XYZ file of N, CA and C in Angstrom:
741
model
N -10.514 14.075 -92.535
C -11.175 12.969 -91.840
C -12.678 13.215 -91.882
N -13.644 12.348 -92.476
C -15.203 12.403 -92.605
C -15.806 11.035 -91.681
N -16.907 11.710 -91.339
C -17.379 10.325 -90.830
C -18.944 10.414 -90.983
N -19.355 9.469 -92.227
C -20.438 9.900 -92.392
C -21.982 8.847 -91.349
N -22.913 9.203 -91.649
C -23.819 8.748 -90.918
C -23.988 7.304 -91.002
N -24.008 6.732 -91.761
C -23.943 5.525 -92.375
C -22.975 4.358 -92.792
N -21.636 4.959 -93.090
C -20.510 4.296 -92.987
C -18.988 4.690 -92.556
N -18.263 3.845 -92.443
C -16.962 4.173 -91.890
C -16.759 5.359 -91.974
N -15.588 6.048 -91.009
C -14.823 6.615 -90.780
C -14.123 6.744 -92.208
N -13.715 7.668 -92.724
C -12.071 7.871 -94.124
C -11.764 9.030 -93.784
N -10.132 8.409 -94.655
C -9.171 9.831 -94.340
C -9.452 9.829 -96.385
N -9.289 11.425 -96.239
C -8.956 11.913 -98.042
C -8.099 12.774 -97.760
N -7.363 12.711 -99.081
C -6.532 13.209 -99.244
C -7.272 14.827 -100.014
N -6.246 15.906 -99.261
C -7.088 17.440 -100.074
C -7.300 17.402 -101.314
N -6.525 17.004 -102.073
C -7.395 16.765 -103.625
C -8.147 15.998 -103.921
N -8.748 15.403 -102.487
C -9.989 14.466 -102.511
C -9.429 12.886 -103.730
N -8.245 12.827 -104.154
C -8.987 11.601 -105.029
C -8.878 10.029 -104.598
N -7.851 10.254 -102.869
C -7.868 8.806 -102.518
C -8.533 8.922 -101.007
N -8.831 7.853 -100.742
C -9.926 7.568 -99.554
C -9.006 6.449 -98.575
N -8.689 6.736 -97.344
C -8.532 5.465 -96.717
C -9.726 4.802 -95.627
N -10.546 3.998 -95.297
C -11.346 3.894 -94.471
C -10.684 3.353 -92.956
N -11.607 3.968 -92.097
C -11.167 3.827 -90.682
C -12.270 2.241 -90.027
N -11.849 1.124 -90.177
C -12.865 0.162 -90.065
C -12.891 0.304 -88.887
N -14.413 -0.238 -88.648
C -15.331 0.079 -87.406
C -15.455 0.830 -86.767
N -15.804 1.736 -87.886
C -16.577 3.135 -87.259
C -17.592 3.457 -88.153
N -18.339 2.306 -88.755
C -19.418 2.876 -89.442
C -20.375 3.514 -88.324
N -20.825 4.562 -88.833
C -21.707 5.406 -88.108
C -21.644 5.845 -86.525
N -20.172 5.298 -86.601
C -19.873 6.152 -84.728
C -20.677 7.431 -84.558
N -21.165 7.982 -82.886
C -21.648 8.307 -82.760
C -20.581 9.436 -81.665
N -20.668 10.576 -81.880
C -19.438 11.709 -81.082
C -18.731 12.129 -81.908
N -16.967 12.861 -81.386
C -16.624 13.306 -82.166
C -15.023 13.123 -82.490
N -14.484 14.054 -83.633
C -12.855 13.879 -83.824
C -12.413 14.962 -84.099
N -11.101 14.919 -83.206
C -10.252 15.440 -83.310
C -8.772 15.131 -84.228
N -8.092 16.157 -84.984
C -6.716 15.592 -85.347
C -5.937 16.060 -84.973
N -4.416 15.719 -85.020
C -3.257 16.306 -84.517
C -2.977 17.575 -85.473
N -1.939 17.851 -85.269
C -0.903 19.377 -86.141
C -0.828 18.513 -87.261
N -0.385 17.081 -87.403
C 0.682 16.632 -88.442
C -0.396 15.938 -89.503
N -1.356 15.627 -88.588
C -2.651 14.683 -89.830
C -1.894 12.838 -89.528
N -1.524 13.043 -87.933
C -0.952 11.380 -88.010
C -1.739 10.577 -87.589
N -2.523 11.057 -86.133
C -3.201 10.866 -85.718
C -4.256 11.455 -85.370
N -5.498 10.489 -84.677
C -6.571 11.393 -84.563
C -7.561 10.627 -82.958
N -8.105 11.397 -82.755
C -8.875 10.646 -81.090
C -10.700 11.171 -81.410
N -10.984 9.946 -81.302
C -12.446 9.913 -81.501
C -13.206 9.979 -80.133
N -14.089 11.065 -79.520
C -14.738 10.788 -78.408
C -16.222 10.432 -78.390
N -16.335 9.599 -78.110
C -17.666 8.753 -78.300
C -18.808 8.679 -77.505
N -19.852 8.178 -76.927
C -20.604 8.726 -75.793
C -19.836 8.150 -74.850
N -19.226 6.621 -75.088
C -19.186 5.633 -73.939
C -17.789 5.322 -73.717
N -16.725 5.960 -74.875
C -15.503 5.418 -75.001
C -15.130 7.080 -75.571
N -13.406 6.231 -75.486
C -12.502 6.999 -76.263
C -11.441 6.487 -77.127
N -10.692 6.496 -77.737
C -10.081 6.121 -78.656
C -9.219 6.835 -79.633
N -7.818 6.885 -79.439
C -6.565 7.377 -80.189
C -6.057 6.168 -81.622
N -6.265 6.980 -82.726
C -6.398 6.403 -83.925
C -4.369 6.530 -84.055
N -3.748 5.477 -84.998
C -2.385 5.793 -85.320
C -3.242 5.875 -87.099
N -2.800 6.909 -87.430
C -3.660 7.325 -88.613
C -2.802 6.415 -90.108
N -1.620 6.596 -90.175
C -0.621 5.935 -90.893
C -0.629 4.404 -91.052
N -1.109 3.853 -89.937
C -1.788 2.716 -89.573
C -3.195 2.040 -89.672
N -3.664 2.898 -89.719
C -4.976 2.905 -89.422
C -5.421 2.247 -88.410
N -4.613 2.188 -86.793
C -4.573 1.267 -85.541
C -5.714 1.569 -84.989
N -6.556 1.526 -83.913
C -7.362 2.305 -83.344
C -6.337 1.633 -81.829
N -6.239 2.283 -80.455
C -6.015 2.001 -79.133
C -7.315 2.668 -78.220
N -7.895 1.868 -77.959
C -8.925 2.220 -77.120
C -8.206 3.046 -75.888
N -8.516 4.116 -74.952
C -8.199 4.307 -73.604
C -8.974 4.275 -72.702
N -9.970 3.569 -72.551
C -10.550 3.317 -71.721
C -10.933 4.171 -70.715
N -11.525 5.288 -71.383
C -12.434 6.423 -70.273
C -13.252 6.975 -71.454
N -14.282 7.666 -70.925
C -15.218 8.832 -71.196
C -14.456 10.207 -71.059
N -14.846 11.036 -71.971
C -14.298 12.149 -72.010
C -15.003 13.402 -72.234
N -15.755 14.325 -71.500
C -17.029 15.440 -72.111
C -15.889 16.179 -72.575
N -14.212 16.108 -72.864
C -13.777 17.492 -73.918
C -14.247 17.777 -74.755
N -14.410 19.330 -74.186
C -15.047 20.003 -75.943
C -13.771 20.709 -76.397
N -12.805 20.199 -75.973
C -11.562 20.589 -76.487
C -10.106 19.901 -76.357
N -10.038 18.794 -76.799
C -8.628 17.782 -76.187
C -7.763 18.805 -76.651
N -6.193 17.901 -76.564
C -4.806 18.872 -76.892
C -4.261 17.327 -77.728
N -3.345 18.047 -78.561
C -2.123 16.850 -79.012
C -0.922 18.121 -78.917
N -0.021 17.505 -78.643
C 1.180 18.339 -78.416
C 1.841 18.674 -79.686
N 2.564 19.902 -79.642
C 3.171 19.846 -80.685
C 4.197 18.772 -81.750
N 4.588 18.871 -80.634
C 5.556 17.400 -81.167
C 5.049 16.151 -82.094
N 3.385 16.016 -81.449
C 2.516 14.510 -81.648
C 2.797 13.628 -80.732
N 4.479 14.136 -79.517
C 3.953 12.768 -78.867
C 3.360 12.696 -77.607
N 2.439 13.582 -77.137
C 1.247 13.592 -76.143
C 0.033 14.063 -76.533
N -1.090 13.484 -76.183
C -2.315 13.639 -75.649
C -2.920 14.065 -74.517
N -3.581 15.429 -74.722
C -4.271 15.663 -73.373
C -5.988 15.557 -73.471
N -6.038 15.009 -72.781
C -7.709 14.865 -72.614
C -8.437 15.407 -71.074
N -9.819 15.394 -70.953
C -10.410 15.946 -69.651
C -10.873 14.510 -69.527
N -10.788 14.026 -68.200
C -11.560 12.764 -67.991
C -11.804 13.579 -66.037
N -13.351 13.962 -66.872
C -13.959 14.693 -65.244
C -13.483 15.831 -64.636
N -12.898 15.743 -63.460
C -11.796 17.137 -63.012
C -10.540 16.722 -63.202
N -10.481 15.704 -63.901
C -8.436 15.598 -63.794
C -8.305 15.904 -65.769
N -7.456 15.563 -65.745
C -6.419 15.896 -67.112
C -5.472 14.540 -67.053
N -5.901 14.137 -68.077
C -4.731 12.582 -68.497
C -4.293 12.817 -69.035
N -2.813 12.557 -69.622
C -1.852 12.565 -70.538
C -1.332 11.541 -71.024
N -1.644 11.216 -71.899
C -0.895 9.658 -73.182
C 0.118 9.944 -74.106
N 1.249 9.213 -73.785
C 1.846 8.878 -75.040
C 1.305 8.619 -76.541
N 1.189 8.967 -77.146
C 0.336 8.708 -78.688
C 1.008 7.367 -79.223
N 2.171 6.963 -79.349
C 3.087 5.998 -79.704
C 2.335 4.614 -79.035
N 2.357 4.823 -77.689
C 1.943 3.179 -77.178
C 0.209 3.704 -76.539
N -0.313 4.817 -76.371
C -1.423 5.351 -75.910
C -1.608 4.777 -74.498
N -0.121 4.741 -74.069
C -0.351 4.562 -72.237
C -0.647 5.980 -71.881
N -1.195 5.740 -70.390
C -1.437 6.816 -69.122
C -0.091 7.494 -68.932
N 0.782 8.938 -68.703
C 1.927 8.941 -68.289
C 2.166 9.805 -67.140
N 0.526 10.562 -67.232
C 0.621 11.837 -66.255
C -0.572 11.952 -66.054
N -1.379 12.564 -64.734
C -2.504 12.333 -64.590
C -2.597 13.878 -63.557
N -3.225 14.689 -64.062
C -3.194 16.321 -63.557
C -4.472 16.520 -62.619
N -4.300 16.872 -61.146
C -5.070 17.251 -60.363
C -5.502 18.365 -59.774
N -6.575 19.214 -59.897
C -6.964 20.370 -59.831
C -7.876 21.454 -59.856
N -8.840 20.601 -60.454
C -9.950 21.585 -60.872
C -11.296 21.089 -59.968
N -12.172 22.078 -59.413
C -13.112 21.509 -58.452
C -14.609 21.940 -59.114
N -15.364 21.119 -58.488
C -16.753 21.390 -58.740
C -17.437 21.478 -59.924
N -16.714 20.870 -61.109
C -17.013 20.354 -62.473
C -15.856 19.934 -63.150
N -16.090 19.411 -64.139
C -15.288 19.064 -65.426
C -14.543 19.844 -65.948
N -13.272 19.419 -66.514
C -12.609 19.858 -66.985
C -12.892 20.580 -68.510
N -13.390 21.400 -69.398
C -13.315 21.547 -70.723
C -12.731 21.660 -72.049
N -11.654 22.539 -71.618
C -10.600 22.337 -72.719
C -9.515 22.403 -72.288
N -8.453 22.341 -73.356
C -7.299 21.783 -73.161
C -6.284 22.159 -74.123
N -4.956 23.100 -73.777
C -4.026 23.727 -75.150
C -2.658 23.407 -74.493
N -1.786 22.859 -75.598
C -0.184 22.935 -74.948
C 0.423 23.700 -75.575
N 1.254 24.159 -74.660
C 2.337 25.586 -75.124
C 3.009 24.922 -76.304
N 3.514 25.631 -77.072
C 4.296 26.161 -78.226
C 5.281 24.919 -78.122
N 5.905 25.191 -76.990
C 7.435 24.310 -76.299
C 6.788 22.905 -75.474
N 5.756 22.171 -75.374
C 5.351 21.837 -74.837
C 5.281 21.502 -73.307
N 6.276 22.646 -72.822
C 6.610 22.653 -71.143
C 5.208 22.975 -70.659
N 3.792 23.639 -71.315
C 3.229 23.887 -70.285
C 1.740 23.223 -71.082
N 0.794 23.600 -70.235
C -0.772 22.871 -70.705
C -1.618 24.172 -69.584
N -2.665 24.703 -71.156
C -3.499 25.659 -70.285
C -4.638 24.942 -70.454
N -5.804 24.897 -69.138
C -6.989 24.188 -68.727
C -7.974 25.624 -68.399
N -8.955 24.565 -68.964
C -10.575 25.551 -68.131
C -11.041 24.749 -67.776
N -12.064 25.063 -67.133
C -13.094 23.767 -66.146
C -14.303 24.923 -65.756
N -15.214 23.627 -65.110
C -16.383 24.160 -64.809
C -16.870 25.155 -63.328
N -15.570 24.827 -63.049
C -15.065 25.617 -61.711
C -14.678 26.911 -62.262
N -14.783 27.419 -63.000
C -14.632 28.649 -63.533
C -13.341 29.247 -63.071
N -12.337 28.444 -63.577
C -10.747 28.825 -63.577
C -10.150 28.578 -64.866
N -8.902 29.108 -65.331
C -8.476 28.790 -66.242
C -7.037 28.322 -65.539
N -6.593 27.172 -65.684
C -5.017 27.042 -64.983
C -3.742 26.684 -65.871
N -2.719 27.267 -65.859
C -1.930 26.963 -66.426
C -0.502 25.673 -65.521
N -0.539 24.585 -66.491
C 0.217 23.465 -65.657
C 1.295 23.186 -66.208
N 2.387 23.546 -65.319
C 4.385 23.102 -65.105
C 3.861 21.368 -65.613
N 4.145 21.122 -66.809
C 4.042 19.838 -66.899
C 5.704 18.633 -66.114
N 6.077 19.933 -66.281
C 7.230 18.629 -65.375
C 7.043 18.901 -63.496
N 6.432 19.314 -63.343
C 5.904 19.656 -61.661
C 4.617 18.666 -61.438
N 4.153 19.376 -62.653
C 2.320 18.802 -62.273
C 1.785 19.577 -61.520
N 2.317 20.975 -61.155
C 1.956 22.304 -60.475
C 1.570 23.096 -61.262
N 0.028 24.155 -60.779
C -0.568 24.557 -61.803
C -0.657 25.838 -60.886
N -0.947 27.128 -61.406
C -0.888 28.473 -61.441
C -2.760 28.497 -61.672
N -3.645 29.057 -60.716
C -4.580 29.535 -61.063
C -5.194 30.665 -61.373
N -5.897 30.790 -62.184
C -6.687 32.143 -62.576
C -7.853 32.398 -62.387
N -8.445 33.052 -61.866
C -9.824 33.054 -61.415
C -10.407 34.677 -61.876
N -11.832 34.629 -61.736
C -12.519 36.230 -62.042
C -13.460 36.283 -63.077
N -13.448 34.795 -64.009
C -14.139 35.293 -64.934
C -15.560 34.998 -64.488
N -16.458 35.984 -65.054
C -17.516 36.238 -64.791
C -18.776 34.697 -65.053
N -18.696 33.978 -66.177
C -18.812 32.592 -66.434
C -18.215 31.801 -66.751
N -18.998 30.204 -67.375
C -17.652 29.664 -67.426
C -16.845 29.409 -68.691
N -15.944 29.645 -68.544
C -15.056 29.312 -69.438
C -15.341 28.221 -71.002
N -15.047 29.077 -71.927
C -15.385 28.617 -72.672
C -14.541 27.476 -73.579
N -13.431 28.810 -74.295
C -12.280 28.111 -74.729
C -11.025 29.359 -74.069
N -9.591 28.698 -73.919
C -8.738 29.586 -73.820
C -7.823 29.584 -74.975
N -6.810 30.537 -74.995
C -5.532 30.438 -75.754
C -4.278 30.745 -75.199
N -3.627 29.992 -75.260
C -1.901 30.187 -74.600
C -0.961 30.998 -75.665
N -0.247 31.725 -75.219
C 0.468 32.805 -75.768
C 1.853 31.996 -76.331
N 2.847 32.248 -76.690
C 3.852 31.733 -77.232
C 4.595 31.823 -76.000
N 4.685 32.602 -75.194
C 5.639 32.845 -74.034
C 5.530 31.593 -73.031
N 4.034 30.937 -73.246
C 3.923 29.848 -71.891
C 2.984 30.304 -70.870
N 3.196 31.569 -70.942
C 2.719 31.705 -69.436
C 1.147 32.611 -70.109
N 1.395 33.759 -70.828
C -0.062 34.861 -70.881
C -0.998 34.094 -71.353
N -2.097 34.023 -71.198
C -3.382 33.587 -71.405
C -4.214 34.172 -71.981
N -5.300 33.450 -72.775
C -6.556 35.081 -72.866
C -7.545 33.705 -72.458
N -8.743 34.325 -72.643
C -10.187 33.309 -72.247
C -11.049 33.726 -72.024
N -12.517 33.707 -72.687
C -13.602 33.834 -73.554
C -14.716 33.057 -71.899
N -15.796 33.460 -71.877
C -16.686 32.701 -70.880
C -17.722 32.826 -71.459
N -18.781 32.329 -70.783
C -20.474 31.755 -71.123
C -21.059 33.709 -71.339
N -20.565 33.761 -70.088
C -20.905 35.460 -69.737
C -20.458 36.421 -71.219
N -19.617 36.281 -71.988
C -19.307 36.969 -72.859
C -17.962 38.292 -72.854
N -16.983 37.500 -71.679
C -15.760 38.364 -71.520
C -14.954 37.896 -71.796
N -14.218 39.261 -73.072
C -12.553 37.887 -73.094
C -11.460 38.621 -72.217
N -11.030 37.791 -71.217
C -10.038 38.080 -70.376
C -8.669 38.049 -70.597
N -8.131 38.611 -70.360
C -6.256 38.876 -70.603
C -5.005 38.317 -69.007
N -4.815 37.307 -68.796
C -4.186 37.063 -67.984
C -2.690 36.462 -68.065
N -2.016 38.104 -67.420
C -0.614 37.978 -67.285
C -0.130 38.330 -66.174
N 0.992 38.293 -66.151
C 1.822 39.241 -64.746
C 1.756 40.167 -64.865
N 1.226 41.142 -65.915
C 0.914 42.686 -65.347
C -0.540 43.141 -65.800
N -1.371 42.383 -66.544
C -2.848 42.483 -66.463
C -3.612 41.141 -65.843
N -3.867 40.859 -65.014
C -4.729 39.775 -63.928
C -5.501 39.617 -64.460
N -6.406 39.132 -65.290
C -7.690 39.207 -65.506
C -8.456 40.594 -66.477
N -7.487 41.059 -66.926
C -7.904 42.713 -67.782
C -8.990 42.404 -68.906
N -10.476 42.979 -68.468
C -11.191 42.421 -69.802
C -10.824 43.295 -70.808
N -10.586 42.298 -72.038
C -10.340 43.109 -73.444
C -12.037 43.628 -74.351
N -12.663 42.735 -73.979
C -14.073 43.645 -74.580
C -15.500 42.475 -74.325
N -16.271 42.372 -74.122
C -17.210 42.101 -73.312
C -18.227 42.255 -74.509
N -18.918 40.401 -74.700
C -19.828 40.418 -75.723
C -21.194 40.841 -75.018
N -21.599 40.451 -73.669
C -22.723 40.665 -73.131
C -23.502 39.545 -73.816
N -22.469 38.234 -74.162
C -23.461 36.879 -74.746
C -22.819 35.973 -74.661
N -23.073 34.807 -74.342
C -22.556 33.700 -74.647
C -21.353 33.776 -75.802
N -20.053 33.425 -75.389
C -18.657 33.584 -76.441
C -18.436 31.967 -76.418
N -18.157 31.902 -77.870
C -18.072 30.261 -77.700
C -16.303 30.544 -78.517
N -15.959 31.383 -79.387
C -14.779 31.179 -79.990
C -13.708 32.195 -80.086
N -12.715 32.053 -79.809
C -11.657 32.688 -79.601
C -10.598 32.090 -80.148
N -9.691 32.964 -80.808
C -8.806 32.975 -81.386
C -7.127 34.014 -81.452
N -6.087 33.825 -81.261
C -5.103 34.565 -81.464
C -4.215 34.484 -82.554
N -4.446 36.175 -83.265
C -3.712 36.191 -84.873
C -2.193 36.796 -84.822
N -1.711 37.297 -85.959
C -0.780 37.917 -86.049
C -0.602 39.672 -84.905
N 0.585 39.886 -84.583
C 0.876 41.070 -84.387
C -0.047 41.516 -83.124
N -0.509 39.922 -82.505
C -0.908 39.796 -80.886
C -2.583 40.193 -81.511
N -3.475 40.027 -82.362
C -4.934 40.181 -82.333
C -5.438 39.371 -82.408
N -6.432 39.772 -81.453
C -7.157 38.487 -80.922
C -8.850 38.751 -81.408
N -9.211 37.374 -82.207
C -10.650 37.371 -82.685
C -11.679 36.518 -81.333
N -12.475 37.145 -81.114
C -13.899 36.346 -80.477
C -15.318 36.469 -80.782
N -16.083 35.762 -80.525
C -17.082 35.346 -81.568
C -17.850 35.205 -80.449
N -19.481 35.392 -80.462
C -20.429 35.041 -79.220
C -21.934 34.444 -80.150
N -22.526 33.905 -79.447
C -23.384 33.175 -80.237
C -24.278 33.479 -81.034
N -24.429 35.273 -80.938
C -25.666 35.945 -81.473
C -24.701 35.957 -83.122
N -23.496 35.587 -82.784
C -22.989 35.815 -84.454
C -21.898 37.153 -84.569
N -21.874 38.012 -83.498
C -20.603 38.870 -83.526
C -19.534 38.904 -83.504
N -19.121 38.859 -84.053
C -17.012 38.897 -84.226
C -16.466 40.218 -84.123
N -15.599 39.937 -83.005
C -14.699 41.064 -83.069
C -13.356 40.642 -83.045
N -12.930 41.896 -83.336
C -11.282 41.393 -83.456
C -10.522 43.102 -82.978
N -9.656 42.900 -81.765
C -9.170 43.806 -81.070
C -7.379 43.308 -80.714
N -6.639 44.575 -80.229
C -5.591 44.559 -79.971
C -5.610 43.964 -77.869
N -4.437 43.663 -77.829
C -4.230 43.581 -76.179
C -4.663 44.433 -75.439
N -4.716 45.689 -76.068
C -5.573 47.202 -75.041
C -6.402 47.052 -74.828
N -7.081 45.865 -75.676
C -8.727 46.060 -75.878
C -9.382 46.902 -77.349
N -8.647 47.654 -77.446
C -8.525 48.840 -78.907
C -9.517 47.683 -79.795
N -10.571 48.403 -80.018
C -11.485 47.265 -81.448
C -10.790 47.710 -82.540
N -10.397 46.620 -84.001
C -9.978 46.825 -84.941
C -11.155 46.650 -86.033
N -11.459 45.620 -85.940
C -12.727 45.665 -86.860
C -13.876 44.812 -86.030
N -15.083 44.328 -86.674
C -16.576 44.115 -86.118
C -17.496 43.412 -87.225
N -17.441 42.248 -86.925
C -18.583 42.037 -88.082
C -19.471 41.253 -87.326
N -20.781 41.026 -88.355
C -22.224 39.791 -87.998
C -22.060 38.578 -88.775
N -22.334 37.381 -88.578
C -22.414 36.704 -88.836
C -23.362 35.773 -88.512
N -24.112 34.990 -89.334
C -25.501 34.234 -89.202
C -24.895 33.606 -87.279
N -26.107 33.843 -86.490
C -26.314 33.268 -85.124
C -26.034 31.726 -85.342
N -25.469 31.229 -84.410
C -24.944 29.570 -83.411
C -24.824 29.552 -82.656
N -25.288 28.522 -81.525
C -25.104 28.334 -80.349
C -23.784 28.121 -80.353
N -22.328 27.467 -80.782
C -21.472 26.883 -80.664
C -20.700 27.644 -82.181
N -19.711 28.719 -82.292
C -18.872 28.723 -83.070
C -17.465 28.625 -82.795
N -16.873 28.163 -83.677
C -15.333 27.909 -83.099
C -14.731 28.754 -84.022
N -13.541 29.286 -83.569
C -12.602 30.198 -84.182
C -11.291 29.336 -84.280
N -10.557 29.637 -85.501
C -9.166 29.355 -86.119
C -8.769 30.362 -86.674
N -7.063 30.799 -85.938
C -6.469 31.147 -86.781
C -5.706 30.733 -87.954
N -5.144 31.289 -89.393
C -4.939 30.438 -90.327
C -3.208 30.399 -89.879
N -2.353 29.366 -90.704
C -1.189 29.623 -90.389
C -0.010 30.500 -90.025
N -0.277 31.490 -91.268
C 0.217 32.718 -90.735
C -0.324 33.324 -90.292
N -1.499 33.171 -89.053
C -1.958 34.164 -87.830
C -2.726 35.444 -88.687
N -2.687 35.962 -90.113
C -3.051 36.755 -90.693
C -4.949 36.926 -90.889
N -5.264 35.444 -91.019
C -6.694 36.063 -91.241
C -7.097 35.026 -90.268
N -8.899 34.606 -89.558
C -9.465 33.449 -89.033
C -10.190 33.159 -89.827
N -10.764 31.870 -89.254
C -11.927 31.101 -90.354
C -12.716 30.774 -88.740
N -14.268 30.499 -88.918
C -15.304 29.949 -88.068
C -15.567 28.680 -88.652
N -16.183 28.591 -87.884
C -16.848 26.903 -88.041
C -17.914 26.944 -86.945
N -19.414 26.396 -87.701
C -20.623 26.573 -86.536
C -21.325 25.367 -86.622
């Protein structure tokens, strides 16, 4: 999915040789997200939001503002999670109704947003400097608190429940039922990206450009530099074996 300065929105295909255009979105202004499957995609805009049926090329407006710097699509494809302020909305992707509306987080915005594996659960950060994990069939959420700033991005474990999460401050935290909050290693900078690989290692990244990559002990495995960004994001690749950045 490209969206260049000047004209529409297109989807290409990886061997680049066919183009579909996304009409009326020449030169939108914000950003996109896609699903797991490449079906759909949600554009956040300054003033709007908007869930694309990609196969279609539909657009469904939803009618809110959204500062995520991190929506969710479920595994499945058929939910949407977005931050609209301190709550958490949830859409059907199919008809892009409202279906669940999550209450919880105080004294800022919500930021990002991950659904479990199984999609029973949804882990949140906010500006309240919590990370919470939410019983989506309760709408009851488990809080975590301690980190030193705020929250940057988190990652949900396969189990549902363990957590890790990266802050402004430069700590990545480990939160389970038998480590609370255990820092795994401490950039002493702004951490914007985090990631979980194979065989439980976890990569994080801070803005001066350092990457590390350590075990659950904390144990460092390797260490590299990389050109400085205010904002890098971490991916792991499919098989969890290596990451890629993006700045």
């Amino acid at each position: 999915l490209v969206q260049p300065e000047d004209a529409d929105a297109y989807l290409r295909d990886v061997d680049g040789t066919r183009k579909h255009k996304l009409p009326g979105t020449r030169g939108a202004p914000g950003r996109w997200f896609l699903d797991h499957h490449g079906d759909l995609a949600l554009h956040l805009g300054d003033h709007d939001a908007t869930l694309w049926q990609l196969t279609t090329r539909t657009p469904h407006p939803l009618g809110v503002t959204s500062p995520s710097r991190r929506p969710a699509f479920s595994a499945r494809g058929d939910r949407l999670a977005l931050a609209v302020g301190h709550d958490i909305h949830i859409h059907d992707t199919r008809s892009a109704a409202l279906v669940q509306r999550l209450v919880g987080h105080e004294d800022g915005p919500v930021q990002s947003l991950q659904f479990a594996a199984d999609d029973r659960r949804l882990v949140s950060t906010g500006v309240d400097r919590t990370v919470r994990s939410w019983d989506l069939a309760s709408g009851q959420s488990e809080v975590h608190a301690g980190l030193e700033g705020l929250p940057t991005e988190a990652e949900l474990f396969a189990d549902g429940r363990s957590i890790l999460a990266v802050s402004s401050a430069g700590e990545v935290r480990l939160f389970d039922t038998r480590r609370a909050g255990k820092v795994l290693t401490d950039h002493a900078a702004p951490a914007t990206g985090l990631a979980l690989g194979a065989d439980r290692r976890v990569a994080s990244i801070d803005d001066h450009g350092r990457l590390r990559i350590h075990d659950l002990d904390g144990r460092s495995i390797a260490a590299h530099t990389v050109s400085p960004a205010p904002q890098i994001h971490l991916a792991a690749a499919p098989d969890a074996r290596s990451f890629a950045g993006l700045a």
